[in-house]
mmCIF file of C-alpha atoms (C1' of nucleotides) and ligand atoms in Angstrom:
data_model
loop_
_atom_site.group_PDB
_atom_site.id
_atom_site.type_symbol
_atom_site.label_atom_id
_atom_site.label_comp_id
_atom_site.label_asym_id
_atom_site.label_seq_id
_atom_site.Cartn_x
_atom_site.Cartn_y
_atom_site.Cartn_z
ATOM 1 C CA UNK A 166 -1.994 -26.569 -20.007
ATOM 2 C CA UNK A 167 -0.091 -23.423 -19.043
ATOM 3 C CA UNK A 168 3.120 -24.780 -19.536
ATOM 4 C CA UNK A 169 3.193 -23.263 -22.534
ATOM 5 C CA UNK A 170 2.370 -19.394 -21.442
ATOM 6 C CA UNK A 171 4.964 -19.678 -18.750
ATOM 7 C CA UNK A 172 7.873 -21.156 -20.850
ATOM 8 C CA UNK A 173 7.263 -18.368 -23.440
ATOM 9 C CA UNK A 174 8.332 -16.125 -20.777
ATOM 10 C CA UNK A 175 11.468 -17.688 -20.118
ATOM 11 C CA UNK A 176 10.149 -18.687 -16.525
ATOM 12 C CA UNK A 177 10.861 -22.289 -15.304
ATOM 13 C CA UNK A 178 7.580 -24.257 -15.550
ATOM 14 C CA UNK A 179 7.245 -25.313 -11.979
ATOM 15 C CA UNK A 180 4.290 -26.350 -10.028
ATOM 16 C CA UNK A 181 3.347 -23.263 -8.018
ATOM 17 C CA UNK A 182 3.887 -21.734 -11.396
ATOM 18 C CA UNK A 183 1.570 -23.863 -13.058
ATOM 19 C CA UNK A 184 -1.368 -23.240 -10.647
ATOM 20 C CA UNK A 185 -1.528 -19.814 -9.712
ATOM 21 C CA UNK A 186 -1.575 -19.246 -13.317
ATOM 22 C CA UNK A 187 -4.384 -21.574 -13.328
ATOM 23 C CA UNK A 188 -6.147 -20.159 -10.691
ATOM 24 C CA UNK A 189 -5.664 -16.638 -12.062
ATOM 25 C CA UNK A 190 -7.241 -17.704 -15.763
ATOM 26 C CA UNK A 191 -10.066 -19.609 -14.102
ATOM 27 C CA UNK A 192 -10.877 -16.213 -12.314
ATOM 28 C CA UNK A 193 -9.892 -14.082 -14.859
ATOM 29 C CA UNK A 194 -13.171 -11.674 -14.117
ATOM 30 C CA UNK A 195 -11.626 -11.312 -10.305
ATOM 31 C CA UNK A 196 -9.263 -9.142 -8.555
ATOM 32 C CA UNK A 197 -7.390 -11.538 -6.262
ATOM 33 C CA UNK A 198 -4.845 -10.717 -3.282
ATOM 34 C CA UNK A 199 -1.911 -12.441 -2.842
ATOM 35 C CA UNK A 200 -3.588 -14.352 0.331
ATOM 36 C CA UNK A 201 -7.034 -15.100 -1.573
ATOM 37 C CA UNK A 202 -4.889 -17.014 -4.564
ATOM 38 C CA UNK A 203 -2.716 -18.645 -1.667
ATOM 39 C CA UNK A 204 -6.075 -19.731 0.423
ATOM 40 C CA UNK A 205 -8.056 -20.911 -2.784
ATOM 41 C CA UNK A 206 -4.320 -22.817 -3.467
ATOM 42 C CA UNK A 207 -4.453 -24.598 0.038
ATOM 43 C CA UNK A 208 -7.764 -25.118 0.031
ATOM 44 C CA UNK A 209 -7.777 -27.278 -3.096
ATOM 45 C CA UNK A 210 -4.656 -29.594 -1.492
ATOM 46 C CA UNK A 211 -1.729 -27.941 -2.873
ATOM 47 C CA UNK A 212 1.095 -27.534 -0.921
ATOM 48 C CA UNK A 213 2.691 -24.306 -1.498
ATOM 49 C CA UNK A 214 4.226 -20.989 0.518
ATOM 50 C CA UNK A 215 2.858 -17.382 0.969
ATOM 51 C CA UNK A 216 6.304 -16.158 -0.388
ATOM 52 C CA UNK A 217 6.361 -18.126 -3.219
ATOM 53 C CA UNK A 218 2.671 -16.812 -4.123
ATOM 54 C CA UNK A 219 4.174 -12.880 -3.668
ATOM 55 C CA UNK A 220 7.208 -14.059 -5.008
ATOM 56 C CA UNK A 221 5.339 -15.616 -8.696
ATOM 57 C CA UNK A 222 2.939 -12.933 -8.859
ATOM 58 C CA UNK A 223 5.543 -10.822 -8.597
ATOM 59 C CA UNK A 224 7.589 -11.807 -11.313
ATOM 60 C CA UNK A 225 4.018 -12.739 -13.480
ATOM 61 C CA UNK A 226 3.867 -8.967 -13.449
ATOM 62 C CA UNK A 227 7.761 -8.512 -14.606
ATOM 63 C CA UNK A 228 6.495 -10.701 -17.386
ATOM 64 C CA UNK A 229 3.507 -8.800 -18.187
ATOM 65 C CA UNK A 230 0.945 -12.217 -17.368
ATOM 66 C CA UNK A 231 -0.579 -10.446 -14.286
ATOM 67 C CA UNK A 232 -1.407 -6.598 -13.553
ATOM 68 C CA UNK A 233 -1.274 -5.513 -9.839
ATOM 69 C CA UNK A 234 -3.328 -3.018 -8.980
ATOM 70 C CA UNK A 235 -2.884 -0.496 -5.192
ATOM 71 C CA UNK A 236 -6.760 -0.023 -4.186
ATOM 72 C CA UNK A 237 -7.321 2.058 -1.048
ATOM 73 C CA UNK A 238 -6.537 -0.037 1.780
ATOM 74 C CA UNK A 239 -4.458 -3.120 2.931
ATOM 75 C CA UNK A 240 -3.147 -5.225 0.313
ATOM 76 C CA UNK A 241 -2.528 -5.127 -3.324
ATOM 77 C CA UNK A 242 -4.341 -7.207 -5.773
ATOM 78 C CA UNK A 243 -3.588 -8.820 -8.720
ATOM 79 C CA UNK A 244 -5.623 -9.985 -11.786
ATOM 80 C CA UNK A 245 -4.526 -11.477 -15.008
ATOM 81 C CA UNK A 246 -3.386 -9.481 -17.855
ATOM 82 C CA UNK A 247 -6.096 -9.933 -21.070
ATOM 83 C CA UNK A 248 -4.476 -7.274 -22.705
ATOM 84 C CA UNK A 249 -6.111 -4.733 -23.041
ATOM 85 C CA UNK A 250 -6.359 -1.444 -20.510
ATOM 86 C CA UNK A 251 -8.901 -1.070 -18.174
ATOM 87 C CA UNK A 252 -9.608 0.942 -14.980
ATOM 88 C CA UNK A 253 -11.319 0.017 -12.125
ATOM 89 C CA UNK A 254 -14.542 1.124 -10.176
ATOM 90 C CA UNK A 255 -14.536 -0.194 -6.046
ATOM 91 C CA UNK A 256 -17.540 -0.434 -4.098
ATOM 92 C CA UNK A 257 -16.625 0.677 -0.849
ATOM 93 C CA UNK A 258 -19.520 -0.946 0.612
ATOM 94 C CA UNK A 259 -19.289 -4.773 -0.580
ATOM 95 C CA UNK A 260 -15.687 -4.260 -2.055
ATOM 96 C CA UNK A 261 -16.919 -5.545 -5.296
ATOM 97 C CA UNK A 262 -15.191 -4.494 -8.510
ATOM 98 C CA UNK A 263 -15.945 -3.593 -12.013
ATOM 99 C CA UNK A 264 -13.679 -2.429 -14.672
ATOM 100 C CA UNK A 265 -14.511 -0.085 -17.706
ATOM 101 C CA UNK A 266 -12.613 1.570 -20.479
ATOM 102 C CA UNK A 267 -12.720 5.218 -21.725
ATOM 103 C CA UNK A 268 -10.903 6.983 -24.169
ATOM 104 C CA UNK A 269 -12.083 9.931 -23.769
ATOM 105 C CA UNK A 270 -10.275 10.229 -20.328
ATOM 106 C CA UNK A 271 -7.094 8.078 -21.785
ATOM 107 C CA UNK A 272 -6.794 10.886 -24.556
ATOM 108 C CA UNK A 273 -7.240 13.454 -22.058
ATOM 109 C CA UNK A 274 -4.190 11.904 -19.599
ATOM 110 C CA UNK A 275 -2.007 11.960 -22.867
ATOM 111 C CA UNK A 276 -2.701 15.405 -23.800
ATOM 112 C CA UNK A 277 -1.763 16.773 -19.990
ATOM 113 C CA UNK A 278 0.937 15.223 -19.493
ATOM 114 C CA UNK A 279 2.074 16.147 -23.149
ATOM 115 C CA UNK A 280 1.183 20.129 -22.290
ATOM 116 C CA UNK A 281 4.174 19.491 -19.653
ATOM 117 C CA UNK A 282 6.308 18.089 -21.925
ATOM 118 C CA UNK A 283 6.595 14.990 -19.811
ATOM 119 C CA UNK A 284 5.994 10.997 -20.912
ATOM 120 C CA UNK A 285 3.608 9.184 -19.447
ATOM 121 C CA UNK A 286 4.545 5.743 -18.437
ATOM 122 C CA UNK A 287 1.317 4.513 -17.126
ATOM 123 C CA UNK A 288 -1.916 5.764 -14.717
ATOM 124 C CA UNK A 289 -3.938 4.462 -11.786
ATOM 125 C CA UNK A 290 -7.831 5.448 -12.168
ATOM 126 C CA UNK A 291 -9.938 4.259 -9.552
ATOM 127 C CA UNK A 292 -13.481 5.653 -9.090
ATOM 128 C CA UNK A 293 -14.657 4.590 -5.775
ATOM 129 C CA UNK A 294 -18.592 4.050 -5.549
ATOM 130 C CA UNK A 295 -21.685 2.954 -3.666
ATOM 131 C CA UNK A 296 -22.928 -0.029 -6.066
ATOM 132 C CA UNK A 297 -26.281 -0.673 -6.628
ATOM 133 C CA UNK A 298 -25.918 -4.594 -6.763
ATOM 134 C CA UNK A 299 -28.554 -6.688 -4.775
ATOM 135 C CA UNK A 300 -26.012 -8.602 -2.325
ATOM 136 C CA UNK A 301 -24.761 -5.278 -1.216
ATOM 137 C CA UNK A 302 -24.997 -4.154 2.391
ATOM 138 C CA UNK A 303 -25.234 -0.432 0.913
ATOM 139 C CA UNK A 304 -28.907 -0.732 1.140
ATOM 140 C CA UNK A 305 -30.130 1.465 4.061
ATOM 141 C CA UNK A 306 -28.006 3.780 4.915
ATOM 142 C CA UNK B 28 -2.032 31.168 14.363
ATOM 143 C CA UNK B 29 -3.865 27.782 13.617
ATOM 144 C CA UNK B 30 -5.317 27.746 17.064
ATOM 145 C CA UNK B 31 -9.004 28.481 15.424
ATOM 146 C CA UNK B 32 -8.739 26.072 13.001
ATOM 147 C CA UNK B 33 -8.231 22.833 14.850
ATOM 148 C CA UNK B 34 -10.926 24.569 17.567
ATOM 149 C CA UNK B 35 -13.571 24.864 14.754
ATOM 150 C CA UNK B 36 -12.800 20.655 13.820
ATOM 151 C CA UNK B 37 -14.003 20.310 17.275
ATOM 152 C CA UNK B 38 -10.314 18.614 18.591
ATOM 153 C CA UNK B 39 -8.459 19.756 21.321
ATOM 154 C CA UNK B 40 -5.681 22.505 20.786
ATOM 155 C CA UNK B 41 -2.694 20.685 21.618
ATOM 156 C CA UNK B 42 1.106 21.629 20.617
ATOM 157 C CA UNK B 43 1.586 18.459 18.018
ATOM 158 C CA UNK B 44 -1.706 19.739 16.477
ATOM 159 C CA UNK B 45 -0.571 23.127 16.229
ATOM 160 C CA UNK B 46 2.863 22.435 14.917
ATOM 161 C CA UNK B 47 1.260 19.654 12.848
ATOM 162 C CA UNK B 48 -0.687 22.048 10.718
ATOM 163 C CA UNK B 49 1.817 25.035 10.928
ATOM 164 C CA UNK B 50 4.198 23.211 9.124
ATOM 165 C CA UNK B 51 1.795 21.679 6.289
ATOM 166 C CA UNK B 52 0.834 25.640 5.673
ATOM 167 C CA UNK B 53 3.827 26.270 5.334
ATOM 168 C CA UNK B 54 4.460 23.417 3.129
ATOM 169 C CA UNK B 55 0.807 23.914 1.105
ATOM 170 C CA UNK B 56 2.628 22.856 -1.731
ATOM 171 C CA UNK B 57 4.630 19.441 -0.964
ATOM 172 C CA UNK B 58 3.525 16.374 -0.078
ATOM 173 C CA UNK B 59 4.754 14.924 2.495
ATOM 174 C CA UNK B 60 4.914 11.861 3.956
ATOM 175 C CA UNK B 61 3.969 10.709 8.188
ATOM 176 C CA UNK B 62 7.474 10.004 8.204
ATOM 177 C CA UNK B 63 9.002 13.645 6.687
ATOM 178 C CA UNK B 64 6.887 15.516 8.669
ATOM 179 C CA UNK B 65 7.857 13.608 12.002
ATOM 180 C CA UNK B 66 11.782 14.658 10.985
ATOM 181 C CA UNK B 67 10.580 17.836 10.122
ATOM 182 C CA UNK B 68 9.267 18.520 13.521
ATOM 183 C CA UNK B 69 12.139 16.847 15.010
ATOM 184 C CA UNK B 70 14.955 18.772 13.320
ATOM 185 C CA UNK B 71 13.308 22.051 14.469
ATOM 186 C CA UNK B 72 13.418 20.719 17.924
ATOM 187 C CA UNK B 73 9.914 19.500 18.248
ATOM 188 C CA UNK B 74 9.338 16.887 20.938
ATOM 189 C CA UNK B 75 6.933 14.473 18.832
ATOM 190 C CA UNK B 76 6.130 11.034 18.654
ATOM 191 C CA UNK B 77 5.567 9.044 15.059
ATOM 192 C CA UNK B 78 2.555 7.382 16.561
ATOM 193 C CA UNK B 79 1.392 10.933 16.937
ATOM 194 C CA UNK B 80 1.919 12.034 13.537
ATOM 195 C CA UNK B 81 0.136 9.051 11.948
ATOM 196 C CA UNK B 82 -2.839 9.797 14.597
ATOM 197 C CA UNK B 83 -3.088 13.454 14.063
ATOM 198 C CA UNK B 84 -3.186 13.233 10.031
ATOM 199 C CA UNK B 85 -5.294 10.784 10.659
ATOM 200 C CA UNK B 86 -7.831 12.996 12.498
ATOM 201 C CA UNK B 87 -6.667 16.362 10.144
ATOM 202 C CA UNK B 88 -8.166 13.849 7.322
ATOM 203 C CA UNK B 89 -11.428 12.760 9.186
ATOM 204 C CA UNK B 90 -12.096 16.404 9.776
ATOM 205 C CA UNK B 91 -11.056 17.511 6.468
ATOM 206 C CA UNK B 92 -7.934 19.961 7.086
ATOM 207 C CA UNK B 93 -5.656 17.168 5.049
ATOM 208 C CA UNK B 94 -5.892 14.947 2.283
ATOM 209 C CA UNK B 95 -3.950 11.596 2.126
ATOM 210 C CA UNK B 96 -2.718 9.919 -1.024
ATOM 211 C CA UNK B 97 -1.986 6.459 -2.018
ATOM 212 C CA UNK B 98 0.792 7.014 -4.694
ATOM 213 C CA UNK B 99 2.513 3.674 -6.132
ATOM 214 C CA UNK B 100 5.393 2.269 -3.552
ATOM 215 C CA UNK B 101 5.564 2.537 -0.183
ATOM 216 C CA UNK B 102 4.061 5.511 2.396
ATOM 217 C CA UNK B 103 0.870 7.418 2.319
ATOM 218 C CA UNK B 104 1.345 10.788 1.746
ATOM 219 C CA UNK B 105 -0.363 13.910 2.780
ATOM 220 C CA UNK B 106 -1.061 17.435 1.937
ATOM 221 C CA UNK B 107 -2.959 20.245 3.179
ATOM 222 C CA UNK B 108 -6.492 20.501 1.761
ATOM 223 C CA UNK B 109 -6.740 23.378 -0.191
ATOM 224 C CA UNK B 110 -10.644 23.690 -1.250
ATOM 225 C CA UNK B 111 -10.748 22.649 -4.414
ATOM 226 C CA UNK B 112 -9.968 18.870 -6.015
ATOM 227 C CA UNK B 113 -7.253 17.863 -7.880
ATOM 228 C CA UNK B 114 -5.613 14.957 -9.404
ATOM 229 C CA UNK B 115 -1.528 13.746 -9.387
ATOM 230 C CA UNK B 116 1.563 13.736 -11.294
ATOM 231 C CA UNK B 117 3.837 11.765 -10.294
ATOM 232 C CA UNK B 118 7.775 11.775 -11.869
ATOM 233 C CA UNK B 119 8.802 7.534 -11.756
ATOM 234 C CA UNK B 120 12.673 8.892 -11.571
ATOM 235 C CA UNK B 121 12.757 11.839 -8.871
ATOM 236 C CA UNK B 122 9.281 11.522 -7.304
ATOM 237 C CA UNK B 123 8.468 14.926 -8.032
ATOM 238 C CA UNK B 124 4.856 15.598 -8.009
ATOM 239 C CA UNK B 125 2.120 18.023 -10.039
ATOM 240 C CA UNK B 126 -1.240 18.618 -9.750
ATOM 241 C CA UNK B 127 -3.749 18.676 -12.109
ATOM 242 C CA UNK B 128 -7.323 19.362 -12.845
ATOM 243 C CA UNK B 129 -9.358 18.411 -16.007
ATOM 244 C CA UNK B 130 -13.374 18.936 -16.178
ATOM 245 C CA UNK B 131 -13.473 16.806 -18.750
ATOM 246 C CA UNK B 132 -11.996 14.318 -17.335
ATOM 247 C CA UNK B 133 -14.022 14.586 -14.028
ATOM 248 C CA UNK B 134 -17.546 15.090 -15.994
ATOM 249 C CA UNK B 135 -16.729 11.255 -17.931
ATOM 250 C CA UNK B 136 -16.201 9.723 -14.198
ATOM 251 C CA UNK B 137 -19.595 10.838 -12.968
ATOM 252 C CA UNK B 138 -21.175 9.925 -16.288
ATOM 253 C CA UNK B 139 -19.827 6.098 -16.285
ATOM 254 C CA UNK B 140 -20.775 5.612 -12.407
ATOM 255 C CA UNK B 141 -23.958 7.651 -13.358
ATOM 256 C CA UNK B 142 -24.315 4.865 -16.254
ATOM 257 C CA UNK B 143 -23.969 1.867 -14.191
ATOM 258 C CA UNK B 144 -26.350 3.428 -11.413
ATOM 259 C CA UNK B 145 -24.007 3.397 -9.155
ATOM 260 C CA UNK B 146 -23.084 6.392 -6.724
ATOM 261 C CA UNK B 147 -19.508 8.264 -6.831
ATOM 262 C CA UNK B 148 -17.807 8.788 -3.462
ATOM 263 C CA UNK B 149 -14.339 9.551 -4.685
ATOM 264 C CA UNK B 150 -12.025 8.686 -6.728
ATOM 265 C CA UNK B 151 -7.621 8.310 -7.540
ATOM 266 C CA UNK B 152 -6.124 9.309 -10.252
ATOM 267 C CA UNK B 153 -2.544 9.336 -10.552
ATOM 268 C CA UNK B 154 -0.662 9.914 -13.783
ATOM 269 C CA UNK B 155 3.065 8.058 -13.907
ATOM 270 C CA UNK B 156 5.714 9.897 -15.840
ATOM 271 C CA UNK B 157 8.966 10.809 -16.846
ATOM 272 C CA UNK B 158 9.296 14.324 -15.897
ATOM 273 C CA UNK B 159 11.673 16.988 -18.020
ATOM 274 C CA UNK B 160 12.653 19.207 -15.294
ATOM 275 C CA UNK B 161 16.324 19.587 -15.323
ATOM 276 C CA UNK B 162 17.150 18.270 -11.679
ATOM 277 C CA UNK B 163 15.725 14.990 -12.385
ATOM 278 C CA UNK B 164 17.992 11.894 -12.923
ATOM 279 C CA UNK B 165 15.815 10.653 -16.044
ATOM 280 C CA UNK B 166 18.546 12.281 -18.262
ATOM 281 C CA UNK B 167 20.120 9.305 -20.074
ATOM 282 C CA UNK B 168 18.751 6.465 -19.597
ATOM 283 C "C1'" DG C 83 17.438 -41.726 -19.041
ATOM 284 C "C1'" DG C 84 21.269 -39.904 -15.998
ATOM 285 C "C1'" DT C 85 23.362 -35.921 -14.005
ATOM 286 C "C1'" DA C 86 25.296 -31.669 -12.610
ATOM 287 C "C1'" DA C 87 24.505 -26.678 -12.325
ATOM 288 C "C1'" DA C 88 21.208 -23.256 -11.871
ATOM 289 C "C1'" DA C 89 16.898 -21.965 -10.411
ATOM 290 C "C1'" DA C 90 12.979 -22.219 -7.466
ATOM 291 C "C1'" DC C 91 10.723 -23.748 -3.293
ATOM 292 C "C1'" DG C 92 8.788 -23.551 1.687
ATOM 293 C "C1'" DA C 93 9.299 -21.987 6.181
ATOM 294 C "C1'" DG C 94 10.324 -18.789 9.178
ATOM 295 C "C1'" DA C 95 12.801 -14.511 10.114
ATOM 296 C "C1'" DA C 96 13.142 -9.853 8.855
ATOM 297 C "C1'" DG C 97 11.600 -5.423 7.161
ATOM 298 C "C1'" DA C 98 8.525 -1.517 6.391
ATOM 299 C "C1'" DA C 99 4.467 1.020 7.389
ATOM 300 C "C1'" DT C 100 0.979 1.807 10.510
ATOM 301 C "C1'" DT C 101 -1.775 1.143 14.666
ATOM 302 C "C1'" DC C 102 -2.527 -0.148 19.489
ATOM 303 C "C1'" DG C 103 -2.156 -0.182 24.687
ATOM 304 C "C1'" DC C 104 -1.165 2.144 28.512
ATOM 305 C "C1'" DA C 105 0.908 5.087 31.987
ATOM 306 C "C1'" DT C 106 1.406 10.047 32.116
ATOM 307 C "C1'" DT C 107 0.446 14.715 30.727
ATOM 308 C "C1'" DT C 108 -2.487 18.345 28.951
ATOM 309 C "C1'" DG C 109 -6.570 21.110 27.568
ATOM 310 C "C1'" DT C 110 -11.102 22.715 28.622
ATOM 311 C "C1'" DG C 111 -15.604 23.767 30.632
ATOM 312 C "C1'" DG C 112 -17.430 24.838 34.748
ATOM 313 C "C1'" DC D 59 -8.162 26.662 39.573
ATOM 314 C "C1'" DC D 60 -10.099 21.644 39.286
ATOM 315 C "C1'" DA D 61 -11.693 17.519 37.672
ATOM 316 C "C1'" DC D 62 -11.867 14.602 34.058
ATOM 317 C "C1'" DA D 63 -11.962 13.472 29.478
ATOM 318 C "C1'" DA D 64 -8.893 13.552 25.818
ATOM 319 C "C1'" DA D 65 -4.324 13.425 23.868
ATOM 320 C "C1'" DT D 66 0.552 12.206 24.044
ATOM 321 C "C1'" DG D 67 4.857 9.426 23.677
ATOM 322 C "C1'" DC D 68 6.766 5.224 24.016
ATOM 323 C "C1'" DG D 69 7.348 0.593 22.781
ATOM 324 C "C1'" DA D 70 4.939 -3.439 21.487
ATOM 325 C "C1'" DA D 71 1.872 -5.370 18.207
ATOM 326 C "C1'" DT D 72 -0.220 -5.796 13.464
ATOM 327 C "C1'" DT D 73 -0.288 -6.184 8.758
ATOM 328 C "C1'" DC D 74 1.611 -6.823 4.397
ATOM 329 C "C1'" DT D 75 5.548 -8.105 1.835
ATOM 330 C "C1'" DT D 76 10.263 -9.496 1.019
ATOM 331 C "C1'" DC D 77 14.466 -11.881 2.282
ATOM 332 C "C1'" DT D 78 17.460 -15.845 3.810
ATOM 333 C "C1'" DC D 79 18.746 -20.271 3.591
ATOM 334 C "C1'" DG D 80 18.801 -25.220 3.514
ATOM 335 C "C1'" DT D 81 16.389 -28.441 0.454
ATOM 336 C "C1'" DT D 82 14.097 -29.837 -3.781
ATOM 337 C "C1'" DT D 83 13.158 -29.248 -8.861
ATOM 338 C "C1'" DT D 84 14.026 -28.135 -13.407
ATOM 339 C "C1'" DT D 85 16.541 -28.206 -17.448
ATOM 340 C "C1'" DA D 86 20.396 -28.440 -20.669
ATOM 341 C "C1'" DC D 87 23.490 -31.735 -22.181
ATOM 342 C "C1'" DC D 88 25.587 -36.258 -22.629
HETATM 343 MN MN1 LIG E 476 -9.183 -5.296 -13.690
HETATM 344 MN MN1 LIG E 477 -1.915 17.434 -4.273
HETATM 345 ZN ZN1 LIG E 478 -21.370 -2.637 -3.255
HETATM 346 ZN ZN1 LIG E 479 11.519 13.554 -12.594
#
DNA sequence: GGTAAAAACGAGAAGAATTCGCATTTGTGG
DNA sequence: CCACAAATGCGAATTCTTCTCGTTTTTACC
């Protein structure tokens, strides 16, 4: 089980614990909001709180088990952390999301903030796009 | 004074839209938050409402006279729209914000959307640091 | 295994940021 | 100037997230 991954991180291993980390591994290709994870949570019987769901992801990211990411828009979402670094390309049409990796642009980031003699702590790319997916509603317009 | 740029968006000429976009000339440089420019306005005796503010760089954004900003935390943020596009620097310990641009950087974004045959509408980028200026609180930590 | 202290939980209230609804005022084209 | 659509300011409403607090769980230790 998870117990494991959790008590490495000095967390208690509770049940809400237990399952959103579940949840999270078993859709480790998705971005999820803190309401999808506690819908798909209540939806499959278990009994558990919005806060606690804010509250665990929360402190899944103080861990370094989950990444949250700010896309334009309403809430934040969260995804677990494979390791790693990717960035993030949002269809603004279907919402859908795909991730990629270049190091071209992560060299570049390094070497600018470098020039100013600052450190970089971390970055936020996200390159929003019309997709070209079949189940979009992008076609026709 | 700005009367013929609002009148060329198309919006009315009205006194918050005036004093709206007087003060973010005059402040071409900052970005500022709904919220500082509504105190702005206040302090110099403006009579304004926040619901206003949030409307009106609303509208300044749909007709292109401001840009708006999701940085990391709390409050959009806007800034005047000075032609050409340009990424962020953001300082983690005072706030304190730069702007950058980097062809290089841009040219790799259109090539990976290009790639995946998708279409690029925008995109965020948003360096974190630890600035080095000397009125910023990172010193000792 | 039993147990006490610390930690975590769920529910609802509270907070922060933004938008909405509406009565009143204002700008504009004729 | 006038009429009327559009914009304003106010407070209420929304939306997303965090906090509070009484209750339940977990865990370290016997
Ligand atoms: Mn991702
Ligand atoms: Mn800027
Ligand atoms: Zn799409
Ligand atoms: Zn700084």
């Amino acid at each position: 089980m998870d117990d494991l991954e959790i008590r490495k991180t000095g967390l208690k291993v509770t049940a809400p614990r237990i399952k959103i980390l579940d949840l999270l591994q078993q859709r480790a290709d998705q971005h999820l909001t803190a309401e999808d994870v506690y819908k798909l949570l209540i939806e499959e019987a278990s009994d558990i709180g919005l806060a606690t769901v804010y509250r665990v992801l929360t402190q899944f990211e103080g861990v370094g088990l989950v990444k949250r990411h700010h896309f334009e828009g309403g809430q934040s979402v969260f995804e677990l952390d494979r390791g790693p670094h990717h960035d993030h390309i949002v269809c603004l049409d279907c919402g859908h999301v795909e991730e990629f990796i270049d190091e071209v642009i992560e060299k570049r980031q390094r070497s600018i903030v470098k020039e100013k003699g600052f450190t970089l702590e971390r970055h936020a790319l996200v390159l929003y796009t019309h997709c070209s997916r079949s189940d979009c509603p992008n076609r026709g317009d």
